[in-house]
Coordinates of C-alpha atoms in Angstrom, one line a residue:
Chain Q
X1 CA -14.6 -178.8 56.1
X2 CA -11.9 -181.4 54.9
X3 CA -13.7 -181.2 51.3
X4 CA -12.3 -177.3 52.2
X5 CA -9.2 -177.3 52.8
X6 CA -8.9 -180.1 49.6
X7 CA -9.4 -177.5 47.5
X8 CA -7.9 -174.5 49.2
X9 CA -4.7 -177.0 48.8
X10 CA -5.9 -177.2 44.9
X11 CA -6.1 -173.4 45.1
X12 CA -2.3 -173.4 46.1
X13 CA -0.7 -175.7 43.9
X14 CA -3.0 -174.6 41.4
X15 CA -1.0 -171.2 41.7
X16 CA 2.0 -172.9 42.4
X17 CA 1.6 -174.8 39.2
X18 CA 0.6 -172.2 36.7
X19 CA 3.8 -169.7 39.1
X20 CA 0.5 -167.0 39.6
X21 CA 2.1 -166.9 43.4
X22 CA 4.8 -164.6 42.6
X23 CA 1.7 -162.5 41.8
X24 CA 1.5 -161.9 45.2
X25 CA 5.2 -160.6 46.4
X26 CA 4.1 -157.8 44.6
X27 CA 2.1 -156.2 47.1
X28 CA 4.5 -157.1 49.4
X29 CA 7.9 -155.5 47.6
X30 CA 6.7 -153.2 45.4
X31 CA 4.0 -151.7 47.7
X32 CA 6.3 -150.2 49.7
X33 CA 9.1 -149.1 47.6
X34 CA 6.7 -148.2 45.4
X35 CA 5.5 -145.3 48.5
X36 CA 9.1 -144.5 49.0
X37 CA 9.7 -143.2 45.7
X38 CA 7.0 -141.4 45.4
X39 CA 8.0 -140.5 48.9
X40 CA 11.2 -139.5 47.5
X41 CA 10.1 -137.5 44.4
X42 CA 6.8 -135.7 46.3
X43 CA 9.5 -134.2 48.6
X44 CA 11.9 -132.9 46.8
X45 CA 9.4 -131.1 44.1
X46 CA 9.2 -127.7 47.2
X47 CA 12.7 -126.5 48.7
X48 CA 11.3 -127.3 52.2
X49 CA 9.6 -130.6 50.9
X50 CA 6.2 -129.0 52.4
X51 CA 4.1 -130.5 49.3
X52 CA 4.2 -134.4 50.8
X53 CA 3.1 -134.1 54.5
X54 CA 3.3 -137.1 57.0
X55 CA 0.0 -138.1 56.6
X56 CA -0.4 -136.8 52.5
X57 CA 2.2 -139.7 52.1
X58 CA 0.2 -142.3 54.5
X59 CA -1.4 -142.0 52.1
X60 CA -0.1 -141.9 48.6
X61 CA 2.2 -145.2 49.6
X62 CA -1.6 -146.9 51.1
X63 CA -3.0 -146.1 47.5
X64 CA 0.3 -147.5 45.5
X65 CA 0.0 -151.0 47.7
X66 CA -3.9 -150.9 47.5
X67 CA -4.1 -150.1 43.7
X68 CA -1.7 -153.2 42.8
X69 CA -3.3 -155.9 45.5
X70 CA -5.9 -154.3 43.3
X71 CA -4.9 -155.8 40.4
X72 CA -4.2 -158.9 41.5
X73 CA -7.7 -159.5 43.5
X74 CA -9.0 -159.1 40.0
X75 CA -6.7 -161.8 38.9
X76 CA -7.0 -164.1 41.6
X77 CA -10.6 -163.9 41.2
X78 CA -11.4 -163.8 38.2
X79 CA -9.1 -167.2 37.1
X80 CA -10.4 -168.8 40.9
X81 CA -13.7 -170.5 39.7
X82 CA -13.9 -168.4 36.2
X83 CA -10.8 -170.1 34.7
X84 CA -12.1 -174.0 35.2
X85 CA -15.4 -172.8 34.0
X86 CA -13.6 -171.2 30.9
X87 CA -11.7 -174.6 30.6
X88 CA -14.5 -177.0 31.6
X89 CA -12.5 -178.8 33.9
X90 CA -14.5 -177.9 36.4
X91 CA -16.6 -180.8 35.2
X92 CA -13.9 -182.6 37.3
X93 CA -14.5 -180.9 40.4
X94 CA -18.4 -181.2 40.9
X95 CA -18.8 -185.1 39.7
X96 CA -17.1 -186.0 43.2
X97 CA -18.3 -187.0 46.7
X98 CA -18.5 -182.7 47.4
X99 CA -20.5 -180.0 47.2
X100 CA -19.5 -176.8 45.4
X101 CA -19.8 -174.0 48.6
X102 CA -16.5 -176.2 48.9
X103 CA -15.0 -176.0 46.5
X104 CA -15.7 -172.6 45.6
X105 CA -15.0 -172.2 49.8
X106 CA -12.2 -173.4 50.0
X107 CA -10.5 -172.1 46.2
X108 CA -11.9 -168.4 48.2
X109 CA -9.8 -169.2 51.2
X110 CA -6.5 -169.1 49.1
X111 CA -7.1 -166.3 46.8
X112 CA -8.5 -163.9 49.7
X113 CA -6.1 -164.2 52.3
X114 CA -3.5 -164.7 50.4
X115 CA -4.7 -161.2 48.7
X116 CA -5.9 -159.3 52.3
X117 CA -2.4 -160.4 54.0
X118 CA 0.1 -159.6 51.3
X119 CA -1.8 -156.5 50.8
X120 CA -2.2 -155.9 54.6
X121 CA 1.6 -156.7 55.7
X122 CA 2.9 -154.4 51.8
X123 CA 0.8 -151.5 53.3
X124 CA 2.2 -152.4 57.2
X125 CA 5.7 -151.4 55.0
X126 CA 4.4 -148.4 54.5
X127 CA 4.4 -147.0 57.8
X128 CA 8.3 -147.1 59.2
X129 CA 9.6 -146.2 55.3
X130 CA 7.0 -143.0 55.1
X131 CA 8.0 -142.1 58.6
X132 CA 11.7 -142.4 57.5
X133 CA 10.9 -139.8 54.6
X134 CA 8.2 -137.4 54.8
X135 CA 8.6 -137.5 59.2
X136 CA 5.6 -136.0 60.9
X137 CA 5.3 -132.1 62.0
X138 CA 3.4 -130.6 64.9
X139 CA 2.4 -128.6 62.0
X140 CA 1.1 -130.8 59.4
X141 CA -2.3 -129.9 58.2
X142 CA -4.7 -132.9 59.0
X143 CA -5.2 -135.3 56.2
X144 CA -7.7 -135.9 53.4
X145 CA -8.3 -139.6 54.6
X146 CA -6.3 -141.0 58.6
X147 CA -4.2 -143.8 57.3
X148 CA -6.2 -146.4 59.3
X149 CA -9.2 -145.2 57.8
X150 CA -8.5 -145.7 54.2
X151 CA -6.7 -149.1 55.5
X152 CA -9.4 -150.6 56.2
X153 CA -11.4 -149.3 53.3
X154 CA -8.7 -150.5 50.8
X155 CA -9.6 -154.1 52.5
X156 CA -13.5 -153.7 51.8
X157 CA -11.7 -152.1 48.5
X158 CA -10.8 -155.4 47.6
X159 CA -13.1 -157.9 49.1
X160 CA -15.7 -155.8 46.6
X161 CA -13.4 -155.9 43.6
X162 CA -12.4 -159.8 44.0
X163 CA -16.3 -160.5 44.8
X164 CA -17.7 -158.9 42.0
X165 CA -15.1 -160.0 40.1
X166 CA -15.8 -163.7 41.3
X167 CA -18.8 -163.0 40.4
X168 CA -19.2 -162.7 36.3
X169 CA -16.5 -165.1 36.4
X170 CA -19.4 -167.8 37.2
X171 CA -22.1 -165.9 35.0
X172 CA -20.1 -165.1 32.5
X173 CA -18.1 -168.7 32.6
X174 CA -15.1 -166.5 31.1
X175 CA -12.0 -165.1 33.7
X176 CA -11.1 -162.9 30.7
X177 CA -15.1 -161.2 30.5
X178 CA -14.9 -161.4 34.7
X179 CA -11.6 -159.1 34.8
X180 CA -13.3 -155.7 32.2
X181 CA -16.0 -156.8 34.9
X182 CA -13.5 -156.6 37.4
X183 CA -12.0 -153.1 36.7
X184 CA -15.0 -151.6 35.1
X185 CA -16.3 -152.4 39.2
X186 CA -13.3 -150.4 40.8
X187 CA -13.7 -146.9 37.9
X188 CA -17.5 -146.4 39.4
X189 CA -16.4 -147.1 42.9
X190 CA -13.2 -144.7 42.4
X191 CA -15.0 -142.5 40.6
X192 CA -17.4 -142.6 43.3
X193 CA -15.6 -142.2 46.1
X194 CA -13.4 -139.3 44.3
X195 CA -17.0 -137.7 44.0
X196 CA -18.2 -138.5 47.9
X197 CA -14.7 -136.5 48.5
X198 CA -15.4 -134.1 46.1
X199 CA -18.4 -132.8 47.3
X200 CA -17.1 -133.4 51.8
X201 CA -19.1 -136.3 53.0
X202 CA -17.2 -139.3 52.2
X203 CA -16.7 -141.1 55.5
X204 CA -16.5 -144.4 56.9
X205 CA -19.8 -145.4 55.7
X206 CA -18.5 -145.8 51.4
X207 CA -16.7 -148.8 53.0
X208 CA -18.6 -150.6 54.6
X209 CA -21.3 -149.9 51.3
X210 CA -18.7 -151.8 50.3
X211 CA -18.2 -154.2 52.4
X212 CA -22.2 -155.4 52.1
X213 CA -22.4 -155.3 48.5
X214 CA -19.6 -157.5 48.6
X215 CA -20.6 -160.0 51.0
X216 CA -23.3 -160.1 48.5
X217 CA -21.6 -160.2 45.4
X218 CA -20.3 -163.7 47.3
X219 CA -23.8 -165.1 48.3
X220 CA -24.5 -164.9 45.5
X221 CA -21.7 -166.3 44.1
X222 CA -22.4 -170.5 45.9
X223 CA -25.6 -169.7 45.2
X224 CA -25.1 -170.3 41.6
X225 CA -22.1 -171.6 41.8
X226 CA -24.3 -174.7 43.7
X227 CA -26.9 -174.5 40.7
X228 CA -24.9 -174.1 38.0
X229 CA -25.3 -176.2 34.7
X230 CA -22.7 -178.4 33.6
Chain G
X1 CA 1.9 -204.2 29.6
X2 CA -1.4 -203.5 30.9
X3 CA -1.9 -204.4 34.8
X4 CA -5.0 -205.3 36.3
X5 CA -6.3 -204.5 39.4
X6 CA -5.8 -207.6 41.8
X7 CA -8.9 -206.2 44.4
X8 CA -11.3 -208.9 45.5
X9 CA -14.3 -209.2 43.6
X10 CA -17.4 -207.3 44.7
X11 CA -20.0 -209.0 45.1
X12 CA -23.4 -208.3 42.6
X13 CA -26.4 -207.8 44.6
X14 CA -29.5 -205.9 44.6
X15 CA -29.4 -202.6 42.4
X16 CA -26.6 -199.9 41.7
X17 CA -28.5 -197.3 40.1
X18 CA -31.7 -196.2 38.5
X19 CA -34.1 -193.6 36.8
X20 CA -37.5 -193.9 37.7
X21 CA -39.2 -191.6 35.3
X22 CA -36.6 -188.2 34.8
X23 CA -37.2 -186.3 32.4
X24 CA -34.8 -183.1 31.8
X25 CA -35.2 -180.0 29.6
X26 CA -33.0 -176.7 28.9
X27 CA -35.3 -174.1 28.0
X28 CA -37.5 -175.6 25.7
X29 CA -35.4 -178.7 24.6
X30 CA -37.0 -182.1 26.2
X31 CA -33.2 -183.1 26.3
X32 CA -34.3 -186.5 28.8
X33 CA -38.4 -187.6 28.2
X34 CA -39.2 -190.2 31.7
X35 CA -36.6 -191.8 31.0
X36 CA -36.8 -195.4 33.9
X37 CA -34.7 -197.9 33.7
X38 CA -32.3 -199.7 35.9
X39 CA -28.7 -201.1 36.5
X40 CA -28.0 -203.8 39.1
X41 CA -25.0 -203.5 40.8
X42 CA -22.0 -205.5 38.7
X43 CA -23.7 -205.6 35.7
X44 CA -22.4 -203.3 33.0
X45 CA -24.1 -201.8 30.5
X46 CA -24.5 -200.2 27.4
X47 CA -26.3 -196.7 26.5
X48 CA -26.4 -196.5 23.0
X49 CA -27.8 -193.4 20.6
X50 CA -27.2 -190.7 18.2
X51 CA -26.2 -187.3 18.9
X52 CA -28.5 -185.4 21.0
X53 CA -30.5 -188.7 21.8
X54 CA -29.3 -187.2 25.2
X55 CA -27.0 -190.4 26.3
X56 CA -24.4 -187.1 27.6
X57 CA -27.4 -185.9 29.5
X58 CA -28.0 -189.0 31.1
X59 CA -24.0 -188.8 32.3
X60 CA -23.9 -185.6 33.6
X61 CA -27.8 -186.2 35.6
X62 CA -25.7 -189.8 37.1
X63 CA -22.4 -187.5 38.0
X64 CA -24.3 -184.5 39.7
X65 CA -23.5 -182.4 37.2
X66 CA -27.0 -180.8 36.9
X67 CA -30.6 -181.5 37.8
X68 CA -33.5 -183.5 37.1
X69 CA -35.6 -181.6 35.8
X70 CA -38.9 -184.5 37.5
X71 CA -38.3 -188.2 38.0
X72 CA -36.0 -189.8 40.7
X73 CA -32.6 -190.8 40.3
X74 CA -30.8 -192.9 43.1
X75 CA -27.3 -193.9 43.3
X76 CA -26.9 -197.3 45.8
X77 CA -30.3 -196.4 46.7
X78 CA -29.3 -192.4 47.4
X79 CA -30.6 -189.7 45.6
X80 CA -27.9 -187.2 43.9
X81 CA -29.9 -184.2 44.6
X82 CA -30.7 -184.8 48.3
X83 CA -27.4 -186.4 49.2
X84 CA -24.9 -185.1 47.0
X85 CA -21.5 -186.3 49.2
X86 CA -22.7 -189.4 49.7
X87 CA -24.4 -190.8 46.2
X88 CA -21.2 -189.3 44.5
X89 CA -18.3 -191.7 46.5
X90 CA -19.2 -194.5 45.5
X91 CA -18.9 -193.7 41.6
X92 CA -16.2 -192.9 39.8
X93 CA -16.9 -190.3 37.0
X94 CA -15.8 -189.5 33.2
X95 CA -18.5 -187.0 30.9
X96 CA -17.5 -185.6 27.8
X97 CA -13.5 -185.2 27.7
X98 CA -13.5 -183.3 30.6
X99 CA -11.1 -179.9 30.0
X100 CA -7.5 -179.9 32.2
X101 CA -5.4 -177.5 33.5
X102 CA -2.7 -177.4 31.0
X103 CA 0.6 -176.7 34.5
X104 CA -0.2 -179.3 36.7
X105 CA 0.4 -182.4 36.4
X106 CA -1.6 -185.6 35.7
X107 CA 0.0 -187.0 39.4
X108 CA -1.9 -184.1 41.0
X109 CA -5.1 -183.9 39.2
X110 CA -5.2 -188.2 40.4
X111 CA -3.5 -186.8 44.4
X112 CA -6.7 -184.2 44.7
X113 CA -9.6 -186.6 43.2
X114 CA -8.3 -189.2 46.0
X115 CA -8.4 -186.3 48.3
X116 CA -11.7 -185.9 48.1
X117 CA -12.7 -188.9 47.6
X118 CA -11.7 -190.2 51.1
X119 CA -8.7 -191.9 50.5
X120 CA -6.3 -191.5 53.8
X121 CA -2.8 -189.3 53.2
X122 CA -0.6 -192.5 53.6
X123 CA -3.5 -194.3 51.5
X124 CA -3.0 -191.4 48.7
X125 CA 0.5 -192.4 47.2
X126 CA -0.8 -196.5 47.0
X127 CA -4.3 -195.6 45.3
X128 CA -3.0 -193.2 42.6
X129 CA -0.2 -195.4 42.2
X130 CA -2.3 -198.7 41.2
X131 CA -4.8 -196.4 39.6
X132 CA -2.4 -195.5 36.6
X133 CA -0.9 -198.9 36.7
X134 CA -3.8 -200.2 36.0
X135 CA -4.8 -197.4 33.3
X136 CA -0.8 -197.9 32.6
X137 CA -0.4 -194.4 32.6
X138 CA 2.3 -194.4 36.2
X139 CA 4.8 -192.6 33.8
X140 CA 2.6 -189.7 31.7
X141 CA 0.9 -189.3 34.5
X142 CA 4.4 -187.6 36.2
X143 CA 4.0 -185.7 33.4
X144 CA 1.9 -181.9 32.5
X145 CA -1.5 -182.5 31.4
X146 CA -1.4 -179.8 28.9
X147 CA 1.2 -181.9 27.6
X148 CA 0.1 -185.4 27.1
X149 CA -1.5 -187.0 23.7
X150 CA -5.6 -187.1 23.8
X151 CA -5.1 -191.6 24.7
X152 CA -3.0 -191.0 27.2
X153 CA -5.1 -187.8 28.4
X154 CA -8.4 -189.6 28.6
X155 CA -6.6 -192.6 30.0
X156 CA -5.5 -190.3 33.2
X157 CA -9.1 -189.4 33.7
X158 CA -10.0 -193.0 33.5
X159 CA -7.6 -193.3 36.9
X160 CA -8.9 -190.3 38.4
X161 CA -12.2 -192.0 38.0
X162 CA -10.8 -195.8 39.4
X163 CA -9.8 -193.8 42.0
X164 CA -11.5 -194.7 45.5
X165 CA -12.7 -197.9 44.6
X166 CA -15.7 -197.1 42.9
X167 CA -18.4 -199.2 43.1
X168 CA -20.4 -198.2 39.4
X169 CA -18.2 -196.7 36.2
X170 CA -20.3 -193.7 34.5
X171 CA -18.1 -193.7 31.3
X172 CA -18.7 -191.5 27.9
X173 CA -17.5 -192.8 25.6
X174 CA -14.1 -193.1 27.4
X175 CA -12.8 -195.1 23.8
X176 CA -13.3 -192.2 22.2
X177 CA -9.8 -190.7 20.4
X178 CA -7.8 -193.4 20.8
X179 CA -5.3 -195.3 18.4
X180 CA -6.9 -199.0 17.4
X181 CA -4.3 -200.7 19.8
X182 CA -5.2 -198.1 23.0
X183 CA -9.4 -198.8 22.4
X184 CA -7.7 -202.7 22.9
X185 CA -6.0 -202.6 25.9
X186 CA -8.9 -200.1 27.8
X187 CA -11.5 -202.4 26.1
X188 CA -9.5 -205.2 28.5
X189 CA -9.4 -203.3 31.0
X190 CA -13.2 -202.1 30.9
X191 CA -13.7 -206.2 30.7
X192 CA -11.4 -206.4 34.0
X193 CA -12.8 -204.0 36.2
X194 CA -15.9 -205.9 34.7
X195 CA -15.0 -208.9 36.3
X196 CA -14.3 -207.3 39.5
X197 CA -17.5 -207.2 39.8
X198 CA -17.4 -202.9 39.1
X199 CA -20.7 -201.5 37.8
X200 CA -19.5 -200.3 34.4
X201 CA -22.4 -197.6 33.0
X202 CA -20.9 -197.3 28.9
X203 CA -22.3 -194.2 26.9
X204 CA -20.5 -194.5 23.6
X205 CA -21.3 -194.4 19.1
X206 CA -19.0 -197.5 18.8
X207 CA -20.8 -200.9 19.1
X208 CA -17.3 -202.7 18.9
X209 CA -17.0 -200.9 22.6
X210 CA -20.7 -202.3 23.8
X211 CA -19.9 -205.7 22.5
X212 CA -16.8 -206.4 23.2
X213 CA -17.5 -204.5 28.0
X214 CA -21.4 -204.8 28.1
X215 CA -24.0 -207.6 29.2
X216 CA -27.1 -205.5 28.1
X217 CA -27.2 -202.7 26.2
X218 CA -30.0 -199.9 26.1
X219 CA -30.8 -197.5 23.1
X220 CA -31.9 -194.3 23.2
X221 CA -33.3 -192.0 21.2
X222 CA -35.3 -188.1 20.9
X223 CA -34.3 -188.1 24.6
X224 CA -36.6 -191.0 25.5
X225 CA -35.4 -195.3 25.9
X226 CA -36.4 -197.4 22.8
X227 CA -35.9 -200.4 24.4
X228 CA -33.0 -203.0 25.1
X229 CA -31.5 -206.2 24.5
X230 CA -28.9 -208.4 25.8
X231 CA -25.5 -209.2 24.4
X232 CA -24.2 -212.6 24.7
X233 CA -21.7 -213.1 26.8
X234 CA -18.9 -214.0 24.0
X235 CA -19.3 -210.5 23.6
X236 CA -20.5 -210.6 19.6
X237 CA -24.3 -209.9 19.0
X238 CA -27.3 -210.0 21.5
X239 CA -28.6 -213.6 21.5
X240 CA -29.8 -214.3 18.4
X241 CA -31.6 -216.8 20.5
X242 CA -35.3 -215.8 21.0
X243 CA -37.5 -213.7 18.5
X244 CA -37.0 -213.3 14.9
X245 CA -37.7 -208.9 13.8
X246 CA -39.9 -208.3 10.1
X247 CA -39.8 -205.2 9.0
X248 CA -43.2 -205.0 6.9
X249 CA -43.5 -201.4 4.4
X250 CA -46.8 -200.4 3.3
X251 CA -48.1 -197.3 1.3
X252 CA -51.8 -197.4 2.9
X253 CA -51.8 -195.3 5.9
X254 CA -55.2 -196.7 8.0
X255 CA -53.8 -200.6 7.6
X256 CA -52.7 -200.4 11.4
X257 CA -56.0 -202.4 12.4
X258 CA -55.6 -205.1 9.1
X259 CA -52.2 -205.7 10.4
X260 CA -53.1 -206.5 14.4
X261 CA -56.1 -208.6 13.1
X262 CA -54.3 -210.4 10.2
X263 CA -50.9 -210.5 12.5
X264 CA -53.0 -212.5 14.8
X265 CA -52.1 -212.0 19.4
X266 CA -49.6 -213.9 19.1
X267 CA -47.0 -211.3 16.9
X268 CA -46.2 -208.2 18.8
X269 CA -46.8 -204.9 16.4
X270 CA -44.4 -202.1 16.2
X271 CA -44.8 -198.6 13.9
X272 CA -40.9 -197.8 13.5
X273 CA -42.7 -194.8 11.0
X274 CA -46.9 -194.2 12.5
X275 CA -49.2 -196.0 9.6
X276 CA -46.3 -197.4 7.2
X277 CA -43.9 -199.3 8.9
X278 CA -44.4 -201.9 11.4
X279 CA -41.9 -203.5 13.1
X280 CA -43.7 -207.7 13.3
X281 CA -42.5 -209.1 16.4
X282 CA -43.0 -213.0 16.5
X283 CA -41.4 -216.8 17.5
X284 CA -40.7 -219.7 14.9
X285 CA -38.3 -219.8 11.5
X286 CA -39.0 -218.9 8.3
X287 CA -41.5 -220.7 7.2
X288 CA -43.3 -219.5 10.4
X289 CA -42.1 -216.0 8.6
X290 CA -43.8 -216.6 4.6
X291 CA -47.7 -217.8 6.7
X292 CA -47.1 -214.2 8.5
X293 CA -46.9 -212.7 5.2
X294 CA -49.8 -214.6 3.6
X295 CA -51.4 -213.7 6.5
X296 CA -51.3 -209.8 6.4
X297 CA -51.3 -209.8 2.2
X298 CA -55.1 -211.8 2.6
X299 CA -55.6 -210.1 5.6
X300 CA -56.3 -207.1 2.6
X301 CA -52.5 -205.4 3.7
X302 CA -50.9 -203.7 0.7
X303 CA -47.5 -205.6 1.7
X304 CA -44.9 -202.5 -0.2
X305 CA -41.2 -204.4 0.9
X306 CA -40.9 -207.1 3.9
X307 CA -37.7 -207.5 4.7
X308 CA -35.9 -209.5 7.9
X309 CA -33.9 -207.4 11.2
X310 CA -31.1 -209.4 12.0
X311 CA -30.2 -209.9 15.0
X312 CA -27.2 -208.1 15.6
X313 CA -26.3 -205.6 17.7
X314 CA -25.8 -203.4 14.2
X315 CA -29.8 -203.9 13.4
X316 CA -30.7 -204.1 16.3
X317 CA -29.8 -200.2 16.9
X318 CA -30.4 -199.4 13.4
X319 CA -34.4 -200.7 13.7
X320 CA -34.8 -199.3 17.5
X321 CA -32.5 -195.6 16.6
X322 CA -32.1 -195.1 13.1
X323 CA -29.7 -196.1 10.3
X324 CA -27.6 -193.6 9.8
X325 CA -26.1 -193.6 12.8
X326 CA -25.0 -196.0 12.9
X327 CA -21.0 -196.9 13.1

């Protein structure tokens, strides 16, 4: 447990020293602000603002905030192990009296915890802003996605993207290649989500599958990391 | 100025680490083949061999960076594959030149190492300061790692290996990239650490490192241990008091049996080139050497070349490992 905490502190210090910690501000600030701008823009497209309902505004806000958090997740998870492996600085950590799982777990606690945390904070900011700019009306049609479900699905998606990117970084020993893999995973997931939505077959099963695949990728990452030959 | 540690000396006893028939394969490449040796606590041992001999692989095994394909490796009696944390708790490691995160200060890294090694929070600062002062890098360790020269970086990393008061230091080319003065300083530091009773296992290409720091040297070639030799306490050369070695070359590839018969049972025979080149080890002076040569010729061995092999480290290296790699 001490080794996990030591590595969590080390990851936090890396984020601070590399200034990557400022990335975490983006979903919190830019998510709600970007959403507000979108609400104003789409709200003015029709004289009565009918293009954007309250439910659709929430969806839009969650997509904006989730997209920004996704980019942060890709970056931080690719670098959490990939940077060390690419630079060969993992040799220092691996020769210390600690399990490699502790190294990875400590780092991921910070990366996943921080990214999912800032997405949640940013997403929670979307609700009051949407309420203020695009109030809910009794005549509003039912939105495509339930906002609460979408929020949970976004958390699953972020977890999935982080796990896949981490896995790719351990396989390729390169953060840049892992980033590409993460972006591709995101594109494929978005395409699949669009396809099932088009068929009206999207359900909570989709984020659940993402969660399971993410968990498998994460477990595999731990196994590979533990057995990496230096 | 170099500040040597004020730690009380350990009382050397027992085995610091051992390898028993340890092999390591990377796919079809046999990096190590059934290597067996042990190092006593408090001993300073050099590990010499050409590039690709398996030195770094051995050090990676000792530092838990990789696992043996077969065989048993014990650190302080504990197998790292079974209890990694306990096995590595007594070892300070500097393997290769690890990459570093350029945006991190040296002190940050050393404090992290101290934390992982279990140094209590209230002693962490002192432990880092002690290690950095020992390596004379107290000031540079406050700078970003990316701004340090190769030599300073190696010393900061070596300071990391010293944190936690390890009983065993496993060092891979510690003086590589250092200027002559810094190299000399580092050798002094290593000698000081040896006097404190720490076990030092030093892999290097530089014979001077071994001569000045170590008391025993192991030779490795193509993943196989080729032998060992003592290094005299004055740190200049292996003991010259002992057996002489004569290199004998013959054009007859079937002469092995005749060489053995002519030399007699008290002469050790090792084939340095199969069938054509022999190293004859015997006790005695130059007269005994001449007698041996005469006996060989009388015994029907067509000697095309006979040359005494020196007993200094460089000659031993060439004899055991190969001439092209000696530096």
